[in-house]
Amino acid sequence: MNSEAGPPSGDPGGTPEGTSIDKPSRRLHPAAMLIGALRTVRRWVGALVIPGGAFLASQGFGVRTIIFALAGVIVVAALAAVWGFLSWRATTYVVWGGAFHLRQGVVQKNERTIPLDHVQSVDTVQGVIQRLFGVVEVRVETAGGGGNDPDASLSALSRDAAGTLRREIESSRREPAGTEEEEEAGPDVVRKLATRELLIAGATSGQIGVALSLVAVVSQLFDEFFSEAFVERVVSSFAPRSVTAVLLFAAALGLFAWLLAIAGTVLAHAGFTLSRDGDYLYIRRGLLERREATIPLSRIQAVRVVEGVLRQPFGLAALRVESAGYGENAGVSTVLFPLLPRREVDEFLRAAAPEFAGEPSLERLPSRALRRYVFRAILSAAPLVVVVAAVAVFGLYAGLPVPGCGAGGCGFGTVSLFASEVPVGALLAPLLFVLAGFYGWLQFRDAGWMLSGGRLVARSRILARITTIAPGRRLQSRSVVSSPFQRRLRLATLQARVASGGGGAEVRVVDLGSDAARSLVERLGPVSYP
Amino acid sequence: MLRLTDVSFFIGILPAVAAVALLLLMVVVAPTLRWRRWRYEIRPDEVDLQRGILWISRTLVPLARIQHVDTRSGPLQRRFGLATVVFYTAAGANQIPELSAPVAAGVRDRIAALTRFQDEL
């Protein structure tokens, strides 16, 4: 048995405990028992709630069945508590011999060893329970991993123990600080998100689609759980009987979805603070669950300045990064900062990630590319236009009341055009095509590229206008692709790939001049990096 | 002559002719063209791949970004003594298909040797 030089005394998260291999390992904070117990309960409740509910319903709601149910709940809670205790006792961790070791498992014992130089970051998350006890969850991430499943996670450590662990892990990767003061100076805050900006970010996030689909899912569930007759009675008493009622209902639904979107943003990004300490960026955010993430600057492959449709008119933008081995999934970028004025982006990048700063003026696409952009926009709008026009012209569809249309035609009447009567609805199709073409022109106008200071800067618009900055030396590969139509117009598409999450992401310039593409591909080669 | 409908012989045989032509195109013409257009070059600092008949693409992969190299050989390939070289970057894989097995092994070894001293991602 060994006694160890552990964290300062009075710290319940650092109980020293020798192991059979003479490694001085440590336990988690006792709050981990509660967290483990709750996780077990959640798993079991999820599995039992439907059969349990069905069973209870079949037995009627008499006093006996309620007592039975309560007894069942108590049994489950007791078992979960015991399991929580056993898990806590079985979990130990230590930093030893240049690696991080984590031992877990009550029945099946696991030991996970992560060499310290494979560790990319040590992040902390604070859920509601952790907040109650003043502890944090620590997640140790490696470069190859990322994803929603961290490589090693310690569900409850006191702040001191977490800090000690972080220092032990990171001291082997970075140069040791010169003096004690330097080490305690800590990171400098680059920017903090004000509450007002948070709300604006939520209001303009454009995540209304997600919220709407959520509403749709809820209504589906509604359908499943209540009988047909009940639903019909509810619907018929609330159903809109006129055009204005339909519009009001749709507006109310949209408003609700919008409020949900705001709530989601507030939950995820409240108190967003970006700090920098030398070569590491630290992001703290979250309302209920407080997350603290680390992004090593050397892992950032590309920065994206995203000007969303609702944000661009106000001169606002959001920043995202493509980071190697970090992030939710392959090709999903991480938020660097949720909202800031577009003209402050350069100054922000100079402070946070200077390798990506610098806003060169962009080279535009040759004018012969315009017709391809317009054509593509019209082509992608075509299915939607056809459907809308068909509905507008032919009135009722499957009993759905269309505004202004009754049985046998649309109520907007007809218009006299070229000496014949044309239903107004039929004019909708050409109008929509014109709008699509205009959008294509907008996409053409927003596209641009430049190679400056070894960085590839590419801008394009799908919905949002996105400017991507990727240093040439970080590119994993680059391609020039041309279709026969492009070749005829001496155009080509440049595709560069960067590492992102567990996979890759693309930086693309569509329809630039073929000479420019060829020269760009050459110039982005290894010669451009040190 | 069998007459299923009122259509004359020459029009009736059109779909069959079209099918045969398409088959010839896909089996004989296209693969030959595609093979002719496939080019690769291993330079000291990057791998250059060019391929495509209609959609022509040229891809450059810096050796510094290649993490590991494989040769792959399916049963049909083995029968003809062929293999595919696949090299992996952090953003995905690229490949040089249908090289003769010794050439494929040589390419794999050459790329592996050249990337040995790279330590960046």
PDB file of C-alpha atoms in Angstrom, chain A residues 42-263:
ATOM      1  CA  ARG A  42     -33.439   6.959 -15.854  1.00  0.00           C
ATOM      2  CA  ARG A  43     -32.439   3.892 -17.817  1.00  0.00           C
ATOM      3  CA  TRP A  44     -34.859   1.659 -15.960  1.00  0.00           C
ATOM      4  CA  VAL A  45     -37.730   4.135 -16.000  1.00  0.00           C
ATOM      5  CA  GLY A  46     -37.324   4.470 -19.731  1.00  0.00           C
ATOM      6  CA  ALA A  47     -37.612   0.733 -20.140  1.00  0.00           C
ATOM      7  CA  LEU A  48     -40.455   0.203 -17.699  1.00  0.00           C
ATOM      8  CA  VAL A  49     -42.724   3.186 -18.104  1.00  0.00           C
ATOM      9  CA  ILE A  50     -44.767   1.894 -21.028  1.00  0.00           C
ATOM     10  CA  PRO A  51     -45.307  -1.694 -19.935  1.00  0.00           C
ATOM     11  CA  GLY A  52     -45.762  -0.462 -16.362  1.00  0.00           C
ATOM     12  CA  GLY A  53     -48.317   2.111 -17.393  1.00  0.00           C
ATOM     13  CA  ALA A  54     -50.175  -0.448 -19.470  1.00  0.00           C
ATOM     14  CA  PHE A  55     -50.169  -2.896 -16.580  1.00  0.00           C
ATOM     15  CA  LEU A  56     -51.511  -0.301 -14.173  1.00  0.00           C
ATOM     16  CA  ALA A  57     -54.189   0.798 -16.606  1.00  0.00           C
ATOM     17  CA  SER A  58     -55.343  -2.766 -17.069  1.00  0.00           C
ATOM     18  CA  GLN A  59     -55.628  -3.299 -13.315  1.00  0.00           C
ATOM     19  CA  GLY A  60     -57.663  -0.161 -12.819  1.00  0.00           C
ATOM     20  CA  PHE A  61     -56.546   2.638 -10.549  1.00  0.00           C
ATOM     21  CA  GLY A  62     -57.511   1.113  -7.225  1.00  0.00           C
ATOM     22  CA  VAL A  63     -55.677   1.792  -3.977  1.00  0.00           C
ATOM     23  CA  ARG A  64     -53.938  -1.560  -4.083  1.00  0.00           C
ATOM     24  CA  THR A  65     -52.364  -0.992  -7.489  1.00  0.00           C
ATOM     25  CA  ILE A  66     -51.161   2.446  -6.458  1.00  0.00           C
ATOM     26  CA  ILE A  67     -49.463   1.049  -3.401  1.00  0.00           C
ATOM     27  CA  PHE A  68     -47.999  -1.662  -5.577  1.00  0.00           C
ATOM     28  CA  ALA A  69     -46.668   0.926  -7.971  1.00  0.00           C
ATOM     29  CA  LEU A  70     -45.188   2.998  -5.161  1.00  0.00           C
ATOM     30  CA  ALA A  71     -43.509  -0.068  -3.723  1.00  0.00           C
ATOM     31  CA  GLY A  72     -42.054  -0.799  -7.129  1.00  0.00           C
ATOM     32  CA  VAL A  73     -40.704   2.735  -7.389  1.00  0.00           C
ATOM     33  CA  ILE A  74     -39.091   2.473  -3.956  1.00  0.00           C
ATOM     34  CA  VAL A  75     -37.480  -0.844  -4.839  1.00  0.00           C
ATOM     35  CA  VAL A  76     -36.055   0.578  -8.040  1.00  0.00           C
ATOM     36  CA  ALA A  77     -34.748   3.637  -6.211  1.00  0.00           C
ATOM     37  CA  ALA A  78     -33.087   1.521  -3.532  1.00  0.00           C
ATOM     38  CA  LEU A  79     -31.456  -0.758  -6.079  1.00  0.00           C
ATOM     39  CA  ALA A  80     -30.246   2.250  -8.034  1.00  0.00           C
ATOM     40  CA  ALA A  81     -28.762   3.790  -4.920  1.00  0.00           C
ATOM     41  CA  VAL A  82     -26.874   0.596  -4.131  1.00  0.00           C
ATOM     42  CA  TRP A  83     -25.619   0.401  -7.683  1.00  0.00           C
ATOM     43  CA  GLY A  84     -24.563   4.035  -7.521  1.00  0.00           C
ATOM     44  CA  PHE A  85     -22.515   3.325  -4.427  1.00  0.00           C
ATOM     45  CA  LEU A  86     -20.884   0.248  -5.930  1.00  0.00           C
ATOM     46  CA  SER A  87     -20.014   2.129  -9.129  1.00  0.00           C
ATOM     47  CA  TRP A  88     -18.508   4.954  -7.125  1.00  0.00           C
ATOM     48  CA  ARG A  89     -16.400   2.538  -5.173  1.00  0.00           C
ATOM     49  CA  ALA A  90     -15.207   0.796  -8.292  1.00  0.00           C
ATOM     50  CA  THR A  91     -14.146   3.960 -10.094  1.00  0.00           C
ATOM     51  CA  THR A  92     -10.636   5.248  -9.617  1.00  0.00           C
ATOM     52  CA  TYR A  93      -8.316   7.350 -11.738  1.00  0.00           C
ATOM     53  CA  VAL A  94      -4.674   8.341 -11.678  1.00  0.00           C
ATOM     54  CA  VAL A  95      -2.102  10.127 -13.798  1.00  0.00           C
ATOM     55  CA  TRP A  96       0.936   7.908 -13.743  1.00  0.00           C
ATOM     56  CA  GLY A  97       3.795   6.935 -15.967  1.00  0.00           C
ATOM     57  CA  GLY A  98       2.947   9.431 -18.680  1.00  0.00           C
ATOM     58  CA  ALA A  99      -0.637   8.250 -19.056  1.00  0.00           C
ATOM     59  CA  PHE A 100      -4.090   8.793 -17.653  1.00  0.00           C
ATOM     60  CA  HIS A 101      -5.602   5.640 -16.168  1.00  0.00           C
ATOM     61  CA  LEU A 102      -9.278   5.193 -15.406  1.00  0.00           C
ATOM     62  CA  ARG A 103     -10.677   2.122 -13.707  1.00  0.00           C
ATOM     63  CA  GLN A 104     -14.389   1.485 -13.777  1.00  0.00           C
ATOM     64  CA  GLY A 105     -16.960  -1.224 -13.567  1.00  0.00           C
ATOM     65  CA  VAL A 106     -18.741  -3.167 -10.879  1.00  0.00           C
ATOM     66  CA  VAL A 107     -19.271  -6.462 -12.633  1.00  0.00           C
ATOM     67  CA  GLN A 108     -17.088  -6.048 -15.692  1.00  0.00           C
ATOM     68  CA  LYS A 109     -13.947  -4.209 -14.696  1.00  0.00           C
ATOM     69  CA  ASN A 110     -12.389  -1.880 -17.270  1.00  0.00           C
ATOM     70  CA  GLU A 111      -9.138  -0.067 -17.179  1.00  0.00           C
ATOM     71  CA  ARG A 112      -8.641   2.598 -19.771  1.00  0.00           C
ATOM     72  CA  THR A 113      -5.182   4.022 -20.405  1.00  0.00           C
ATOM     73  CA  ILE A 114      -4.732   7.194 -22.390  1.00  0.00           C
ATOM     74  CA  PRO A 115      -1.152   8.331 -23.069  1.00  0.00           C
ATOM     75  CA  LEU A 116      -0.888  11.963 -22.052  1.00  0.00           C
ATOM     76  CA  ASP A 117       0.336  13.150 -25.398  1.00  0.00           C
ATOM     77  CA  HIS A 118      -2.755  11.720 -27.064  1.00  0.00           C
ATOM     78  CA  VAL A 119      -4.942  13.831 -24.847  1.00  0.00           C
ATOM     79  CA  GLN A 120      -6.237  16.798 -26.780  1.00  0.00           C
ATOM     80  CA  SER A 121      -8.245  18.531 -24.124  1.00  0.00           C
ATOM     81  CA  VAL A 122      -9.646  18.268 -20.649  1.00  0.00           C
ATOM     82  CA  ASP A 123     -13.147  19.729 -20.630  1.00  0.00           C
ATOM     83  CA  THR A 124     -15.558  20.273 -17.811  1.00  0.00           C
ATOM     84  CA  VAL A 125     -19.329  20.138 -17.854  1.00  0.00           C
ATOM     85  CA  GLN A 126     -21.602  21.150 -15.023  1.00  0.00           C
ATOM     86  CA  GLY A 127     -25.098  19.713 -15.032  1.00  0.00           C
ATOM     87  CA  VAL A 128     -27.769  20.650 -12.574  1.00  0.00           C
ATOM     88  CA  ILE A 129     -26.742  18.059 -10.018  1.00  0.00           C
ATOM     89  CA  GLN A 130     -23.098  18.937 -10.288  1.00  0.00           C
ATOM     90  CA  ARG A 131     -24.044  22.563  -9.671  1.00  0.00           C
ATOM     91  CA  LEU A 132     -25.934  21.615  -6.533  1.00  0.00           C
ATOM     92  CA  PHE A 133     -22.867  19.986  -5.074  1.00  0.00           C
ATOM     93  CA  GLY A 134     -20.358  22.434  -6.465  1.00  0.00           C
ATOM     94  CA  VAL A 135     -18.554  19.783  -8.482  1.00  0.00           C
ATOM     95  CA  VAL A 136     -17.847  19.303 -12.177  1.00  0.00           C
ATOM     96  CA  GLU A 137     -17.841  16.477 -14.681  1.00  0.00           C
ATOM     97  CA  VAL A 138     -14.472  16.124 -16.354  1.00  0.00           C
ATOM     98  CA  ARG A 139     -14.128  14.788 -19.883  1.00  0.00           C
ATOM     99  CA  VAL A 140     -10.781  13.772 -21.276  1.00  0.00           C
ATOM    100  CA  GLU A 141     -10.760  13.939 -25.052  1.00  0.00           C
ATOM    101  CA  THR A 142      -8.239  12.486 -27.463  1.00  0.00           C
ATOM    102  CA  ALA A 143      -7.475  13.612 -30.955  1.00  0.00           C
ATOM    103  CA  GLY A 144      -8.937  10.666 -32.771  1.00  0.00           C
ATOM    104  CA  GLY A 145     -12.138  10.696 -30.776  1.00  0.00           C
ATOM    105  CA  GLY A 146     -14.485  13.528 -30.148  1.00  0.00           C
ATOM    106  CA  GLY A 147     -18.022  12.619 -30.869  1.00  0.00           C
ATOM    107  CA  ASN A 148     -20.722  12.571 -28.275  1.00  0.00           C
ATOM    108  CA  ASP A 149     -18.965   9.871 -26.325  1.00  0.00           C
ATOM    109  CA  PRO A 150     -15.884  11.308 -24.630  1.00  0.00           C
ATOM    110  CA  ASP A 151     -12.929   9.010 -24.335  1.00  0.00           C
ATOM    111  CA  ALA A 152     -12.942   9.153 -20.566  1.00  0.00           C
ATOM    112  CA  SER A 153     -15.414  10.883 -18.333  1.00  0.00           C
ATOM    113  CA  LEU A 154     -15.388  11.395 -14.589  1.00  0.00           C
ATOM    114  CA  SER A 155     -18.892  12.286 -13.509  1.00  0.00           C
ATOM    115  CA  ALA A 156     -18.101  14.283 -10.367  1.00  0.00           C
ATOM    116  CA  LEU A 157     -14.910  15.885  -9.182  1.00  0.00           C
ATOM    117  CA  SER A 158     -14.478  18.838  -6.884  1.00  0.00           C
ATOM    118  CA  ARG A 159     -13.158  21.912  -8.618  1.00  0.00           C
ATOM    119  CA  ASP A 160      -9.797  21.505  -6.911  1.00  0.00           C
ATOM    120  CA  ALA A 161      -9.434  17.904  -7.955  1.00  0.00           C
ATOM    121  CA  ALA A 162     -10.462  18.812 -11.491  1.00  0.00           C
ATOM    122  CA  GLY A 163      -7.909  21.592 -11.581  1.00  0.00           C
ATOM    123  CA  THR A 164      -5.200  19.302 -10.269  1.00  0.00           C
ATOM    124  CA  LEU A 165      -6.015  16.663 -12.837  1.00  0.00           C
ATOM    125  CA  ARG A 166      -5.991  19.188 -15.615  1.00  0.00           C
ATOM    126  CA  ARG A 167      -2.623  20.541 -14.537  1.00  0.00           C
ATOM    127  CA  GLU A 168      -1.147  17.082 -14.291  1.00  0.00           C
ATOM    128  CA  ILE A 169      -2.337  16.129 -17.742  1.00  0.00           C
ATOM    129  CA  GLU A 170      -1.460  19.368 -19.432  1.00  0.00           C
ATOM    130  CA  SER A 171       1.909  19.898 -17.789  1.00  0.00           C
ATOM    131  CA  SER A 172       3.369  17.123 -19.862  1.00  0.00           C
ATOM    132  CA  ARG A 173       2.130  18.637 -23.101  1.00  0.00           C
ATOM    133  CA  ARG A 174       2.987  22.247 -22.692  1.00  0.00           C
ATOM    134  CA  GLU A 175       6.247  23.904 -21.708  1.00  0.00           C
ATOM    135  CA  PRO A 176       6.302  24.290 -17.958  1.00  0.00           C
ATOM    136  CA  ALA A 177       5.429  27.826 -16.923  1.00  0.00           C
ATOM    137  CA  GLY A 178       8.347  30.028 -15.926  1.00  0.00           C
ATOM    138  CA  THR A 179       7.107  31.082 -12.496  1.00  0.00           C
ATOM    139  CA  GLU A 180       4.268  30.334 -10.162  1.00  0.00           C
ATOM    140  CA  GLU A 181       2.627  33.627 -11.071  1.00  0.00           C
ATOM    141  CA  GLU A 182       2.546  32.837 -14.758  1.00  0.00           C
ATOM    142  CA  GLU A 183       0.837  29.573 -14.129  1.00  0.00           C
ATOM    143  CA  GLU A 184      -1.851  31.165 -12.018  1.00  0.00           C
ATOM    144  CA  ALA A 185      -2.392  34.100 -14.339  1.00  0.00           C
ATOM    145  CA  GLY A 186      -4.957  32.068 -16.222  1.00  0.00           C
ATOM    146  CA  PRO A 187      -6.538  32.673 -19.581  1.00  0.00           C
ATOM    147  CA  ASP A 188      -7.538  36.104 -20.850  1.00  0.00           C
ATOM    148  CA  VAL A 189     -11.124  36.638 -21.821  1.00  0.00           C
ATOM    149  CA  VAL A 190     -11.375  37.465 -25.506  1.00  0.00           C
ATOM    150  CA  ARG A 191     -15.093  38.106 -25.650  1.00  0.00           C
ATOM    151  CA  LYS A 192     -18.174  37.467 -23.603  1.00  0.00           C
ATOM    152  CA  LEU A 193     -21.694  37.255 -24.948  1.00  0.00           C
ATOM    153  CA  ALA A 194     -24.002  39.852 -23.423  1.00  0.00           C
ATOM    154  CA  THR A 195     -27.554  38.856 -22.523  1.00  0.00           C
ATOM    155  CA  ARG A 196     -28.981  41.166 -25.152  1.00  0.00           C
ATOM    156  CA  GLU A 197     -26.793  39.554 -27.809  1.00  0.00           C
ATOM    157  CA  LEU A 198     -27.815  36.128 -26.555  1.00  0.00           C
ATOM    158  CA  LEU A 199     -31.482  36.910 -27.091  1.00  0.00           C
ATOM    159  CA  ILE A 200     -30.842  38.389 -30.510  1.00  0.00           C
ATOM    160  CA  ALA A 201     -28.863  35.263 -31.387  1.00  0.00           C
ATOM    161  CA  GLY A 202     -31.818  33.145 -30.338  1.00  0.00           C
ATOM    162  CA  ALA A 203     -34.298  35.286 -32.234  1.00  0.00           C
ATOM    163  CA  THR A 204     -32.284  35.243 -35.457  1.00  0.00           C
ATOM    164  CA  SER A 205     -30.966  31.726 -35.281  1.00  0.00           C
ATOM    165  CA  GLY A 206     -33.201  30.423 -38.014  1.00  0.00           C
ATOM    166  CA  GLN A 207     -33.613  27.226 -36.066  1.00  0.00           C
ATOM    167  CA  ILE A 208     -37.313  27.636 -36.467  1.00  0.00           C
ATOM    168  CA  GLY A 209     -37.257  24.607 -38.750  1.00  0.00           C
ATOM    169  CA  VAL A 210     -36.066  22.424 -35.911  1.00  0.00           C
ATOM    170  CA  ALA A 211     -38.719  23.803 -33.607  1.00  0.00           C
ATOM    171  CA  LEU A 212     -41.436  23.291 -36.198  1.00  0.00           C
ATOM    172  CA  SER A 213     -40.460  19.693 -36.715  1.00  0.00           C
ATOM    173  CA  LEU A 214     -40.573  19.272 -32.953  1.00  0.00           C
ATOM    174  CA  VAL A 215     -44.133  20.591 -32.978  1.00  0.00           C
ATOM    175  CA  ALA A 216     -44.947  18.142 -35.747  1.00  0.00           C
ATOM    176  CA  VAL A 217     -43.559  15.258 -33.718  1.00  0.00           C
ATOM    177  CA  VAL A 218     -45.619  16.285 -30.713  1.00  0.00           C
ATOM    178  CA  SER A 219     -48.755  16.382 -32.790  1.00  0.00           C
ATOM    179  CA  GLN A 220     -47.969  12.900 -34.083  1.00  0.00           C
ATOM    180  CA  LEU A 221     -47.673  11.610 -30.537  1.00  0.00           C
ATOM    181  CA  PHE A 222     -50.910  13.375 -29.752  1.00  0.00           C
ATOM    182  CA  ASP A 223     -52.517  11.357 -32.519  1.00  0.00           C
ATOM    183  CA  GLU A 224     -51.208   8.092 -31.199  1.00  0.00           C
ATOM    184  CA  PHE A 225     -52.212   8.430 -27.603  1.00  0.00           C
ATOM    185  CA  PHE A 226     -55.729   9.729 -27.914  1.00  0.00           C
ATOM    186  CA  SER A 227     -58.641   8.027 -29.609  1.00  0.00           C
ATOM    187  CA  GLU A 228     -59.848   9.068 -33.028  1.00  0.00           C
ATOM    188  CA  ALA A 229     -63.179  10.364 -31.756  1.00  0.00           C
ATOM    189  CA  PHE A 230     -61.534  12.488 -29.083  1.00  0.00           C
ATOM    190  CA  VAL A 231     -59.144  14.016 -31.581  1.00  0.00           C
ATOM    191  CA  GLU A 232     -61.962  14.733 -33.989  1.00  0.00           C
ATOM    192  CA  ARG A 233     -63.978  16.489 -31.325  1.00  0.00           C
ATOM    193  CA  VAL A 234     -61.023  18.633 -30.313  1.00  0.00           C
ATOM    194  CA  VAL A 235     -60.122  19.470 -33.870  1.00  0.00           C
ATOM    195  CA  SER A 236     -63.669  20.263 -34.927  1.00  0.00           C
ATOM    196  CA  SER A 237     -64.144  22.612 -31.979  1.00  0.00           C
ATOM    197  CA  PHE A 238     -60.857  24.392 -32.669  1.00  0.00           C
ATOM    198  CA  ALA A 239     -60.691  23.986 -36.407  1.00  0.00           C
ATOM    199  CA  PRO A 240     -60.456  27.188 -38.372  1.00  0.00           C
ATOM    200  CA  ARG A 241     -63.463  27.930 -40.478  1.00  0.00           C
ATOM    201  CA  SER A 242     -62.123  30.702 -42.595  1.00  0.00           C
ATOM    202  CA  VAL A 243     -59.038  31.865 -44.366  1.00  0.00           C
ATOM    203  CA  THR A 244     -58.086  34.336 -41.663  1.00  0.00           C
ATOM    204  CA  ALA A 245     -58.400  31.646 -39.008  1.00  0.00           C
ATOM    205  CA  VAL A 246     -56.045  29.390 -40.953  1.00  0.00           C
ATOM    206  CA  LEU A 247     -53.526  32.187 -41.255  1.00  0.00           C
ATOM    207  CA  LEU A 248     -53.814  33.079 -37.580  1.00  0.00           C
ATOM    208  CA  PHE A 249     -53.319  29.470 -36.600  1.00  0.00           C
ATOM    209  CA  ALA A 250     -50.253  29.177 -38.798  1.00  0.00           C
ATOM    210  CA  ALA A 251     -48.888  32.407 -37.363  1.00  0.00           C
ATOM    211  CA  ALA A 252     -49.436  31.195 -33.809  1.00  0.00           C
ATOM    212  CA  LEU A 253     -47.654  27.943 -34.616  1.00  0.00           C
ATOM    213  CA  GLY A 254     -44.782  29.852 -36.137  1.00  0.00           C
ATOM    214  CA  LEU A 255     -44.545  32.124 -33.110  1.00  0.00           C
ATOM    215  CA  PHE A 256     -44.444  29.142 -30.796  1.00  0.00           C
ATOM    216  CA  ALA A 257     -41.709  27.490 -32.828  1.00  0.00           C
ATOM    217  CA  TRP A 258     -39.766  30.740 -32.794  1.00  0.00           C
ATOM    218  CA  LEU A 259     -39.987  30.991 -29.011  1.00  0.00           C
ATOM    219  CA  LEU A 260     -38.788  27.403 -28.752  1.00  0.00           C
ATOM    220  CA  ALA A 261     -35.813  28.284 -30.923  1.00  0.00           C
ATOM    221  CA  ILE A 262     -34.945  31.212 -28.663  1.00  0.00           C
ATOM    222  CA  ALA A 263     -35.211  28.978 -25.616  1.00  0.00           C
TER     223      ALA A 263
END
